[in-house]
Coordinates of C-alpha atoms and ligand atoms in Angstrom, one line a residue:
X29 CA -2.0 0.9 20.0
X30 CA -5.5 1.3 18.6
X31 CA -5.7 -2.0 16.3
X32 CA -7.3 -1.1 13.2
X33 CA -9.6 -3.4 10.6
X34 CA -7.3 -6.2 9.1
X35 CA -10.8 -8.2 9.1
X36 CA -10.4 -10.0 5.6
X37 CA -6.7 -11.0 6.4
X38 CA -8.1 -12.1 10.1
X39 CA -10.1 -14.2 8.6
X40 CA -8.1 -15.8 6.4
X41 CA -5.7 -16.7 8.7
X42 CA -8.6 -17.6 11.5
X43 CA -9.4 -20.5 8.4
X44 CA -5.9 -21.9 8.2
X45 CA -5.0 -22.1 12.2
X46 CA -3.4 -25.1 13.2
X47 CA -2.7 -26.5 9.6
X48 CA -1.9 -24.6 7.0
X49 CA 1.1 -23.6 4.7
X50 CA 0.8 -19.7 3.9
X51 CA 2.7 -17.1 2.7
X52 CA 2.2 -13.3 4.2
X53 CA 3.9 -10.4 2.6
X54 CA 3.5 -6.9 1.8
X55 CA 5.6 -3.2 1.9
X56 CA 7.9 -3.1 4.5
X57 CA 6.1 -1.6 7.4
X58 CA 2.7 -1.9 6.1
X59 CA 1.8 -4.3 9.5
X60 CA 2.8 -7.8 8.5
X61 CA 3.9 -8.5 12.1
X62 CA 1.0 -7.0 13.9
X63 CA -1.2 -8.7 12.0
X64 CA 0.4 -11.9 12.9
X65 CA 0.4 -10.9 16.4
X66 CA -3.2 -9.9 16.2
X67 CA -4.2 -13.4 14.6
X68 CA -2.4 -15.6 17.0
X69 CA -2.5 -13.8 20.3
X70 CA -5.3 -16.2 22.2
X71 CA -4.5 -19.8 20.7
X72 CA -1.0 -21.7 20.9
X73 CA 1.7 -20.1 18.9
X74 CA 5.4 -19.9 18.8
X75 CA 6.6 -16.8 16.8
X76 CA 10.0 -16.3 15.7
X77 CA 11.9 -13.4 14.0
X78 CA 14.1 -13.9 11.7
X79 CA 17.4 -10.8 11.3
X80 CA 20.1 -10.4 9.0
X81 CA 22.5 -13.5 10.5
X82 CA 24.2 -16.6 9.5
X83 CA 21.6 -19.5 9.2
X84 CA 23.1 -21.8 12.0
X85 CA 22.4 -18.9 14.3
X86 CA 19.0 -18.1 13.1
X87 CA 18.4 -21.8 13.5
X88 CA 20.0 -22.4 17.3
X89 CA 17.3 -19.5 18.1
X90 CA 14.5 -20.6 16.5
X91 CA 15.4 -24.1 18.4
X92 CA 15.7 -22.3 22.0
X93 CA 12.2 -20.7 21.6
X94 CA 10.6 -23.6 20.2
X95 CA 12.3 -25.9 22.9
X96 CA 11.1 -24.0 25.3
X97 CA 7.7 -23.9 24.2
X98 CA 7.4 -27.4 23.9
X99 CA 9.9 -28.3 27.1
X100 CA 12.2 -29.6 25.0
X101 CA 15.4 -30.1 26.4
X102 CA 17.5 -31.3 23.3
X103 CA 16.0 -27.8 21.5
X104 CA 16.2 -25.4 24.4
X105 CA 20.2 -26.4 24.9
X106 CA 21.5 -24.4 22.1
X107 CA 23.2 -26.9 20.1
X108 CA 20.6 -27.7 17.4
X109 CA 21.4 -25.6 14.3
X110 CA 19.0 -27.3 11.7
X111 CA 15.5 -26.3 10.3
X112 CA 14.9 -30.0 9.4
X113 CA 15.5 -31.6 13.2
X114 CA 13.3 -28.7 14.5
X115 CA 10.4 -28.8 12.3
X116 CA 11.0 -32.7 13.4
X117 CA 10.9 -32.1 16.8
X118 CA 7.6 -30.3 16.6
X119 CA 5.7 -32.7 15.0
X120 CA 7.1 -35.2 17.1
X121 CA 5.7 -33.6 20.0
X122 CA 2.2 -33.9 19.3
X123 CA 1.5 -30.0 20.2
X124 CA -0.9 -28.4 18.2
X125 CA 0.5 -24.9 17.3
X126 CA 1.3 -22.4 15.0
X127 CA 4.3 -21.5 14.2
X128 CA 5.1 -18.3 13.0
X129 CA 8.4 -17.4 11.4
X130 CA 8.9 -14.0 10.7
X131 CA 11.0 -11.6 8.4
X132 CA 11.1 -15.7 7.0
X133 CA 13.4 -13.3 3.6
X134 CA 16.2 -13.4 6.0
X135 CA 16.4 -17.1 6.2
X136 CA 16.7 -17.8 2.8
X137 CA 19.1 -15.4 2.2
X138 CA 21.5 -16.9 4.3
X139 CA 20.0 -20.9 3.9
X140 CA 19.3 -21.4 0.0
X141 CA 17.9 -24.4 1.4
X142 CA 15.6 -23.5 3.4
X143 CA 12.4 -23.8 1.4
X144 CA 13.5 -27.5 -0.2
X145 CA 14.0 -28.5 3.5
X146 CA 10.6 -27.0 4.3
X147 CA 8.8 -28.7 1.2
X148 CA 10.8 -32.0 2.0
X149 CA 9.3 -31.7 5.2
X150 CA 5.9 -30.8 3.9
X151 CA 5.3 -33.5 1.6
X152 CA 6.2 -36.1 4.4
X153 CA 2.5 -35.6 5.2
X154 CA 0.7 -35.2 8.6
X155 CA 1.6 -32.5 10.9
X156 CA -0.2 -30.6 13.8
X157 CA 0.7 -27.3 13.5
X158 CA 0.3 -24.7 10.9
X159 CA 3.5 -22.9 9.2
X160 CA 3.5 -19.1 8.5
X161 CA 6.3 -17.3 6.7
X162 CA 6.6 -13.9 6.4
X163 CA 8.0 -11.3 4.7
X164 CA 8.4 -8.4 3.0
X165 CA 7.6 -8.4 -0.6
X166 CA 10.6 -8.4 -2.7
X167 CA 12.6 -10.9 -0.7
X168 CA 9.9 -12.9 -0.1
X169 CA 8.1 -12.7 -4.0
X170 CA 11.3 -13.5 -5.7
X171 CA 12.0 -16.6 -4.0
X172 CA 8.7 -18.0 -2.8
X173 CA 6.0 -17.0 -5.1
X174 CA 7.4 -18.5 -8.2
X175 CA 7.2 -21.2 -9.8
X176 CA 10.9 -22.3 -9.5
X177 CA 10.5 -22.5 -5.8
X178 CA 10.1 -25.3 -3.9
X179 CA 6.9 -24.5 -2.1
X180 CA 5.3 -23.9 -5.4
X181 CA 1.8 -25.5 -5.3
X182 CA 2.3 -26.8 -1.7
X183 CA 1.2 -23.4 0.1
X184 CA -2.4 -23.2 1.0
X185 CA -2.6 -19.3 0.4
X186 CA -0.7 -16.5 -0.1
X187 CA -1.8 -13.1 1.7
X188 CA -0.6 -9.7 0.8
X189 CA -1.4 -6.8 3.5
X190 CA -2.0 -4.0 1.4
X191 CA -1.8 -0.8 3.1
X192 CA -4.6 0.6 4.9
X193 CA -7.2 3.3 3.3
X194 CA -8.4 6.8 3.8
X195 CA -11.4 5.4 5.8
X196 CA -9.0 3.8 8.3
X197 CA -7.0 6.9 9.1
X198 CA -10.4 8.6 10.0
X199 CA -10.7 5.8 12.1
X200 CA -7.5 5.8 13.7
X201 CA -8.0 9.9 14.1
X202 CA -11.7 10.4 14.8
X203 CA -12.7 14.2 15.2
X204 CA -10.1 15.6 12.8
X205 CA -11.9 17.6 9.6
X206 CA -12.0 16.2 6.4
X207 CA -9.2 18.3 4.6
X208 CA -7.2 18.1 7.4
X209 CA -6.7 14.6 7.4
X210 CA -6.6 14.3 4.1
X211 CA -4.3 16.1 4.0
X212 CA -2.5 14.0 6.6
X213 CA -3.8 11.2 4.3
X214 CA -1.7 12.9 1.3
X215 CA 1.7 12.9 2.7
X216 CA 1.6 9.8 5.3
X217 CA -0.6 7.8 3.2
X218 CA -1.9 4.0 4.0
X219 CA 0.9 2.9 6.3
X220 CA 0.2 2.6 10.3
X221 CA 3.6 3.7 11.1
X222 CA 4.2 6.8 9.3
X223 CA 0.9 7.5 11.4
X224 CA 2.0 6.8 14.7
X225 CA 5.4 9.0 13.9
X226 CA 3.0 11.9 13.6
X227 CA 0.6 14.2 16.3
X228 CA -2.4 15.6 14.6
X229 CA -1.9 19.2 15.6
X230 CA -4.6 22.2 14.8
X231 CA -2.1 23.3 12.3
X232 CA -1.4 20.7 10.1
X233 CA 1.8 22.3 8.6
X234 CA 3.5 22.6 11.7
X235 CA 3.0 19.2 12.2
X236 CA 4.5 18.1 9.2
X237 CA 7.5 20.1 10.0
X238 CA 7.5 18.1 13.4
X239 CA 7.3 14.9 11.1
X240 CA 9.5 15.6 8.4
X241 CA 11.6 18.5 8.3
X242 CA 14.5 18.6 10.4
X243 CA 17.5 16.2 9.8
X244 CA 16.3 14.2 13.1
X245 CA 12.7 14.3 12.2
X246 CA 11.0 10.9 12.4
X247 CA 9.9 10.3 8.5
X248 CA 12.5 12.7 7.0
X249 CA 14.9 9.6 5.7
X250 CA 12.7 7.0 5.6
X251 CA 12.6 6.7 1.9
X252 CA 15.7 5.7 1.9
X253 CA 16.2 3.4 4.9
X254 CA 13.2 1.8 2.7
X255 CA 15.4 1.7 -0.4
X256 CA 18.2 0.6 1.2
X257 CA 16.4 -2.1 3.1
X258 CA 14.2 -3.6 0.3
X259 CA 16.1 -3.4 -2.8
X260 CA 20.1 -3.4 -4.2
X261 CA 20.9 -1.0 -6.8
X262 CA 19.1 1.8 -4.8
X263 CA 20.9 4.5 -7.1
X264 CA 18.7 3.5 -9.6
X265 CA 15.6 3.2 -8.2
X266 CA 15.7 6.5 -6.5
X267 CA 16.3 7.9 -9.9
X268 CA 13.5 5.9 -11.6
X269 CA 11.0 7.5 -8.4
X270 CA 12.4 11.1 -9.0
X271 CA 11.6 10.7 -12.7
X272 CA 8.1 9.8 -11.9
X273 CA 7.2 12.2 -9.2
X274 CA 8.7 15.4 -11.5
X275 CA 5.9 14.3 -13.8
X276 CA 7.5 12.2 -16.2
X277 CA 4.9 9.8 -16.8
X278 CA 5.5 8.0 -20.1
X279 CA 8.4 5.1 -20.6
X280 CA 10.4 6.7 -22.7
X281 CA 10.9 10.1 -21.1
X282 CA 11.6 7.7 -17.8
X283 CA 14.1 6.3 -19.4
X284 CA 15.7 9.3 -21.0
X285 CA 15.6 10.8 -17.3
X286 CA 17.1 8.2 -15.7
X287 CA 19.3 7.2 -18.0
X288 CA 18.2 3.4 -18.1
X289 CA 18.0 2.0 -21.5
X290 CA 14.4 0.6 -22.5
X291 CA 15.3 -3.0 -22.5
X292 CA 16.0 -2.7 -18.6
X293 CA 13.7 -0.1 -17.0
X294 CA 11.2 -2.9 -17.4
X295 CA 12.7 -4.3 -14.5
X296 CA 13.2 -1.4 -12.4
X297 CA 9.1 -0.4 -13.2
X298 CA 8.1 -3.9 -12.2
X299 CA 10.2 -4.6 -9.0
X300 CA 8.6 -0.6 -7.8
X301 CA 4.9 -1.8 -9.0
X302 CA 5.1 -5.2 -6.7
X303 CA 6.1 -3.1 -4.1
X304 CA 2.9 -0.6 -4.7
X305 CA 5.2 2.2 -4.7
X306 CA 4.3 2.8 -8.5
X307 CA 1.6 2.5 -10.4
X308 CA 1.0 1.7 -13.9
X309 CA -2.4 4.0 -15.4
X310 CA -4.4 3.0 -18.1
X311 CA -7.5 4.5 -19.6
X312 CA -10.0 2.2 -18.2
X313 CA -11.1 -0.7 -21.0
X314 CA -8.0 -0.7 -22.2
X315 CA -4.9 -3.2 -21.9
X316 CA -1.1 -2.7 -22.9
X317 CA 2.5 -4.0 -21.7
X318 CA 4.3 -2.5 -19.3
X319 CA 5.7 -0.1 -22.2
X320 CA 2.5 1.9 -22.5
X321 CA 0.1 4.1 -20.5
X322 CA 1.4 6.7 -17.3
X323 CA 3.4 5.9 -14.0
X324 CA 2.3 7.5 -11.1
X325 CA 3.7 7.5 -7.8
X326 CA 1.0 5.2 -5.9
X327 CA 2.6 5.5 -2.3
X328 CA 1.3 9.4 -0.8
X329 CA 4.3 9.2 1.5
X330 CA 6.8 8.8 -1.5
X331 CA 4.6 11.4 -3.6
X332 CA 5.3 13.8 -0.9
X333 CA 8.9 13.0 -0.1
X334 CA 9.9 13.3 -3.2
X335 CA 8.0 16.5 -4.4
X336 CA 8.9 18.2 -0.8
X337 CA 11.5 16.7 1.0
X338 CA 13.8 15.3 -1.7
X339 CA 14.2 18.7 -3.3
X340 CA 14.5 21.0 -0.2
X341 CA 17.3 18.3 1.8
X342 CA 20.0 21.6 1.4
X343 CA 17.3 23.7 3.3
X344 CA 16.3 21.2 5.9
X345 CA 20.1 19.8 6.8
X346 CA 20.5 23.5 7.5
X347 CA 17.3 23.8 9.7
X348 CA 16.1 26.7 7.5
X349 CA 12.9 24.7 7.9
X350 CA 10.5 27.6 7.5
X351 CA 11.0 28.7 4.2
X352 CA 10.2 25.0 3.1
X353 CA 7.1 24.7 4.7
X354 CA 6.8 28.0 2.5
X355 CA 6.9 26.4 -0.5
X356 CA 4.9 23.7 0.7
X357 CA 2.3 26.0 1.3
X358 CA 2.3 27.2 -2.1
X359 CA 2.3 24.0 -3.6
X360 CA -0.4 22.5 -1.6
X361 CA -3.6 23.2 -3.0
X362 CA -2.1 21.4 -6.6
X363 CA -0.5 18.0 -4.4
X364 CA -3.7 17.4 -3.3
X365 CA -5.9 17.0 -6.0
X366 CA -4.2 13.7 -7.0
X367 CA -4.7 12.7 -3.5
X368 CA -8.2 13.9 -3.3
X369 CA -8.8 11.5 -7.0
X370 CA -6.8 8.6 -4.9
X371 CA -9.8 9.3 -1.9
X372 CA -12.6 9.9 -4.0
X373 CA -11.7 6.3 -6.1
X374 CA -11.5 4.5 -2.8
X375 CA -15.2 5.9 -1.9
X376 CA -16.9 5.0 -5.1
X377 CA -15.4 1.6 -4.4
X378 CA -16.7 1.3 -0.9
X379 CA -20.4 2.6 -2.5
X380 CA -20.5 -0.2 -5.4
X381 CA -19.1 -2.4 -2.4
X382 CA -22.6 -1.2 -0.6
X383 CA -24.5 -2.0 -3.6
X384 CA -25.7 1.4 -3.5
X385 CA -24.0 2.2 -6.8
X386 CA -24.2 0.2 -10.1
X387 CA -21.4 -2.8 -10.5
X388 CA -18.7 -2.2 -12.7
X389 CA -16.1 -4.4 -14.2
X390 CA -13.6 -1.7 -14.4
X391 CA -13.0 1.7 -12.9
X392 CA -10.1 3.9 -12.9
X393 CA -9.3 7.2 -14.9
X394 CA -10.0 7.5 -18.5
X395 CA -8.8 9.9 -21.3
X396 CA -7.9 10.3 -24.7
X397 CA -5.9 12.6 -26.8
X398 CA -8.6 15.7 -25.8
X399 CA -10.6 14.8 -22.7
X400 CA -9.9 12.8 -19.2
X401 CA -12.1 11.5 -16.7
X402 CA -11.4 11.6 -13.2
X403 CA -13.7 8.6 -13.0
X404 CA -15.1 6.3 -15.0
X405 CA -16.7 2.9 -14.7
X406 CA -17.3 0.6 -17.6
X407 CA -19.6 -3.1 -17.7
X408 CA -18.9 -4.1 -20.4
X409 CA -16.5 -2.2 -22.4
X410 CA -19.1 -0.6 -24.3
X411 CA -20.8 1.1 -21.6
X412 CA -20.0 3.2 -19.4
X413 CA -22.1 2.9 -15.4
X414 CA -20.5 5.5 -13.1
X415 CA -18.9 8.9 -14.3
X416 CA -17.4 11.4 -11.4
X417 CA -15.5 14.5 -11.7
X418 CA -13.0 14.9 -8.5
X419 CA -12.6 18.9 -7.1
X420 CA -9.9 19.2 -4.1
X421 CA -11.9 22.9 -4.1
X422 CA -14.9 24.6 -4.7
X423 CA -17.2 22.6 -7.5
X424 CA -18.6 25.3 -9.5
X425 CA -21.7 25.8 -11.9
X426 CA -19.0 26.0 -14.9
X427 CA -17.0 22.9 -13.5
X428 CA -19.9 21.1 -13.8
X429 CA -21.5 22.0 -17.5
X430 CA -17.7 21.4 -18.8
X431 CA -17.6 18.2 -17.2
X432 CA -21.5 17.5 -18.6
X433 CA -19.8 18.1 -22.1
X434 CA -16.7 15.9 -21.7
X435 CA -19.2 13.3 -20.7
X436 CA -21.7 14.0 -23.5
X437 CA -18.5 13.4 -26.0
X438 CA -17.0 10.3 -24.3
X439 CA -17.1 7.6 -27.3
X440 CA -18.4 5.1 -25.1
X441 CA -22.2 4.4 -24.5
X442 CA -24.0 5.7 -21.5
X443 CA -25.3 2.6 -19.8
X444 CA -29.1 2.4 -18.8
X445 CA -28.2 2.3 -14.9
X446 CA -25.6 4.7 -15.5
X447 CA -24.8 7.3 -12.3
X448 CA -23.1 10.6 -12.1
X449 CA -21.1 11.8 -9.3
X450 CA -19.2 14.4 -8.1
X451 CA -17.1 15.5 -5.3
X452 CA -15.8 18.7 -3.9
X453 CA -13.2 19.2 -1.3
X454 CA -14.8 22.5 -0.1
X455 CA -18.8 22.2 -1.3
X456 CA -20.2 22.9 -4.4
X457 CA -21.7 26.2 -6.1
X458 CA -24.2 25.1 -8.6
X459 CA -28.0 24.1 -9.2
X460 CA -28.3 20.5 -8.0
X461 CA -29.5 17.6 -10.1
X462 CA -31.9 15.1 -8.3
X463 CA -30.2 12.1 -10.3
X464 CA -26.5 12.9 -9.3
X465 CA -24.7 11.9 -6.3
X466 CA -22.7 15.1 -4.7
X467 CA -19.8 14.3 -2.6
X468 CA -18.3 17.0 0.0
X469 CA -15.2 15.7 1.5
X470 CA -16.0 12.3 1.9
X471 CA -19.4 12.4 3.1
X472 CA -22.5 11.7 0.3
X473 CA -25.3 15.1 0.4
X474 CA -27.9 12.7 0.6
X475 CA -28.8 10.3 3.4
X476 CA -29.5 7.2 1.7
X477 CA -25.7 6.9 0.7
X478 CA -24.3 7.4 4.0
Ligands
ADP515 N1 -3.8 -2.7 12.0 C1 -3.1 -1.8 12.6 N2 -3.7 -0.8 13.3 C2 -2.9 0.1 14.0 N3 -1.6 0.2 13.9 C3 -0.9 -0.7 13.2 C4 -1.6 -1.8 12.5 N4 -0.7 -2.5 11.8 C5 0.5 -2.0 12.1 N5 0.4 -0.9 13.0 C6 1.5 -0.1 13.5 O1 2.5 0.1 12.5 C7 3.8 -0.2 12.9 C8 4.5 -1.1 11.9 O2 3.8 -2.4 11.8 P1 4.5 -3.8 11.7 O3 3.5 -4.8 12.0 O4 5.8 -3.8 12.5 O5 4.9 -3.8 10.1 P2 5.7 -4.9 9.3 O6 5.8 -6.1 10.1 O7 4.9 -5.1 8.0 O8 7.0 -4.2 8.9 C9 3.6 -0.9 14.3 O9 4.4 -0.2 15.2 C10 2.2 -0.9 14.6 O10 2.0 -0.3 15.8
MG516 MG1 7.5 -7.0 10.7

């Protein structure tokens, strides 16, 4: 396996070796565990993963591995069955560690206790080794990160892994074009192992079909497995997704669709935005409750699944594969300019990053009642520093003047460092402007921006 970037969460973890109380969650296979892997593989660790059992035979494992890492004969015989007496043990032994418990959800699902033996233990004082739980994010938020748990105030950090970006999958792929792997990008999105389920062919459609569209392809039921894995009433939530992803963007028509009443989609919204599956969309410089502004699907590999796959399962169970790569086909061009807006955000991020565009407070889309911006980023509310305008294809002369009038009428300021940029998924057609920033694919026209 080609290990890719992590370096922020490296680093983090690098500062809280051998002492610290942390908490590490994220999407279920967005690389919690090879992260922790990764982090721990050259200094004394003991790493333990947790499954779906009764706690006093979680326990009696964790106890044999610990025991013998530390030579431990009491632990290694198989007859201690408590999180207290081990955690005990450890420190008693002097050995400077980390320990690492894994997939940590599990434990407290079948040991309520767990985390008021932990903090019991905590608050005792001096220990020599570091504790890291983790999870993934449901399991883990609802019972850790509040403030009703135990460990509230005791851990020394939480860390979510977010899913990894465009930049990384052209990393992890080198020497695949641009609208190939974005493409790639668009229906496999951040996540390592959707990546690794896939070979990068010179047509990219028959590799989806490789990856997706027969009933034994590798992703074609992995939305559900996720469903089923991370959440209960999975009836709903699949609804709640399928309303989304057919373009319903607003509460209310979710709600109608779905069939949840207002006073408890809430819920359903929230739980799917903490996972990142979702996304809430606001005009930029502008706040409201979870009532207002669009849902998106924020996930590519849920976009696609249930735009492609959800809707064709009849065709695919049957193996009449071909004609849904068809309509696939068809459809492609459109699926991708969201995608492309998704990439195109995540590059003007990385140029502010480089200080080589203007600081913004807040960037996202913007619109009103008549015009929307792909991009726009605002200082101070009044202003407005970075404007772009996102093309999966050709940018043309008349693309551009419209988008120069949407921009002229935006009611908010042009800011003295303002910049203007524009990408194009196949090149532009137009008389270029010396003061704009041109984007083709993901690569800046001019040098200095590179
Ligand atoms: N940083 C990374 N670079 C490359 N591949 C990765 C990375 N993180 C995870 N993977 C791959 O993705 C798969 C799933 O990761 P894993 O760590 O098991 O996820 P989680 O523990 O969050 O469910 C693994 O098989 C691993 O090979
Ligand atoms: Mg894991």
């Amino acid at each position: 396996m080609k290990f890719i970037d992590r370096k922020e969460e490296l680093k983090l973890l690098n500062k809280h070796r051998y002492k610290g109380l942390g908490v590490i969650y994220g999407r279920r296979r967005v690389g919690k565990t090879t992260l922790l892997r990764k982090a721990f593989e050259d200094i004394d660790h003991i790493y333990y993963q947790a499954v779906r059992l009764p706690a006093d035979i979680i326990y009696r494992e964790m106890a044999k591995i610990v025991g013998e890492h530390l030579g431990d004969p009491a632990l290694k015989s198989g007859g201690v069955s408590s999180i207290e007496i081990i955690l005990k043990s450890l420190n008693k032994s002097g050995r400077r560690t980390n320990l690492i418990i894994d997939e940590a959800g599990y434990i407290m699902e079948s040991d309520p206790s767990f985390t008021s033996v932990m903090q019991r233990f905590i608050d005792k004082g001096k220990r020599t080794f570091g504790i890291f739980l983790s999870g993934s994010t449901i399991s883990i938020m609802e019972r850790e990160m509040g403030e009703k748990s135990p460990l509230w105030g005791r851990l020394d950090f939480t860390l979510e892994v977010p899913p990894l970006k465009f930049s990384h999958l052209k990393e992890y792929w080198d020497n695949i074009p641009f609208r190939q792997l974005a493409s790639y990008y668009g229906c496999l999105g951040g996540i390592p192992y959707h990546w690794e389920k896939v070979k990068p062919k010179s047509n990219f459609f028959s590799s989806i079909k490789e990856a997706f569209l027969t009933p034994g392809a590798p992703l074609y039921q992995e939305i559900p497995f996720l469903l089923k894995e991370e959440l209960r009433e999975t009836q709903k939530y699949m609804v709640v997704l399928q309303a989304i992803s057919e373009g319903r963007r607003r509460f209310s028509k979710i709600s109608d669709f779905s069939g949840i009443p207002v006073q408890s989609l809430s819920k359903y919204l929230g739980v799917l935005q903490e996972l990142r599956w979702i996304k809430q969309t606001l005009p930029v410089g502008t706040s409201r409750g979870i009532r207002g502004g669009l849902w998106y699907i924020n996930d590519p590999l849920f976009r696609f699944w249930f735009k492609f796959i959800m809707p064709n399962r009849h065709l695919i169970e049957e193996n009449i594969s071909d004609e849904v790569i068809e309509r696939i086909k068809q459809q492609w061009d459109t699926f991708m300019g969201e995608v492309y807006e998704k990439i195109a955000l995540e590059i003007t991020l990385s140029l502010i990053k480089k200080k080589k565009m203007p600081f913004v407070r807040e960037i996202g889309k913007w619109w009103d009642s008549s015009t929307e911006m792909d991009i726009l980023g605002i200082n101070t509310g009044k202003e407005w520093s970075i404007a772009g305008e996102v093309k999966w294809g050709k940018f043309t002369q008349k693309d551009f003047n419209n988008f120069m009038m949407k921009l002229n009428s935006l009611p908010i300021k042009r800011a003295k460092d303002a910049k203007i940029l524009l990408f194009s998924g196949k090149g532009f057609d137009l008389r270029y402007d010396r003061d704009i920033l041109y984007i083709k694919g993901d690569k800046p026209l001019k040098a200095k921006y590179t």
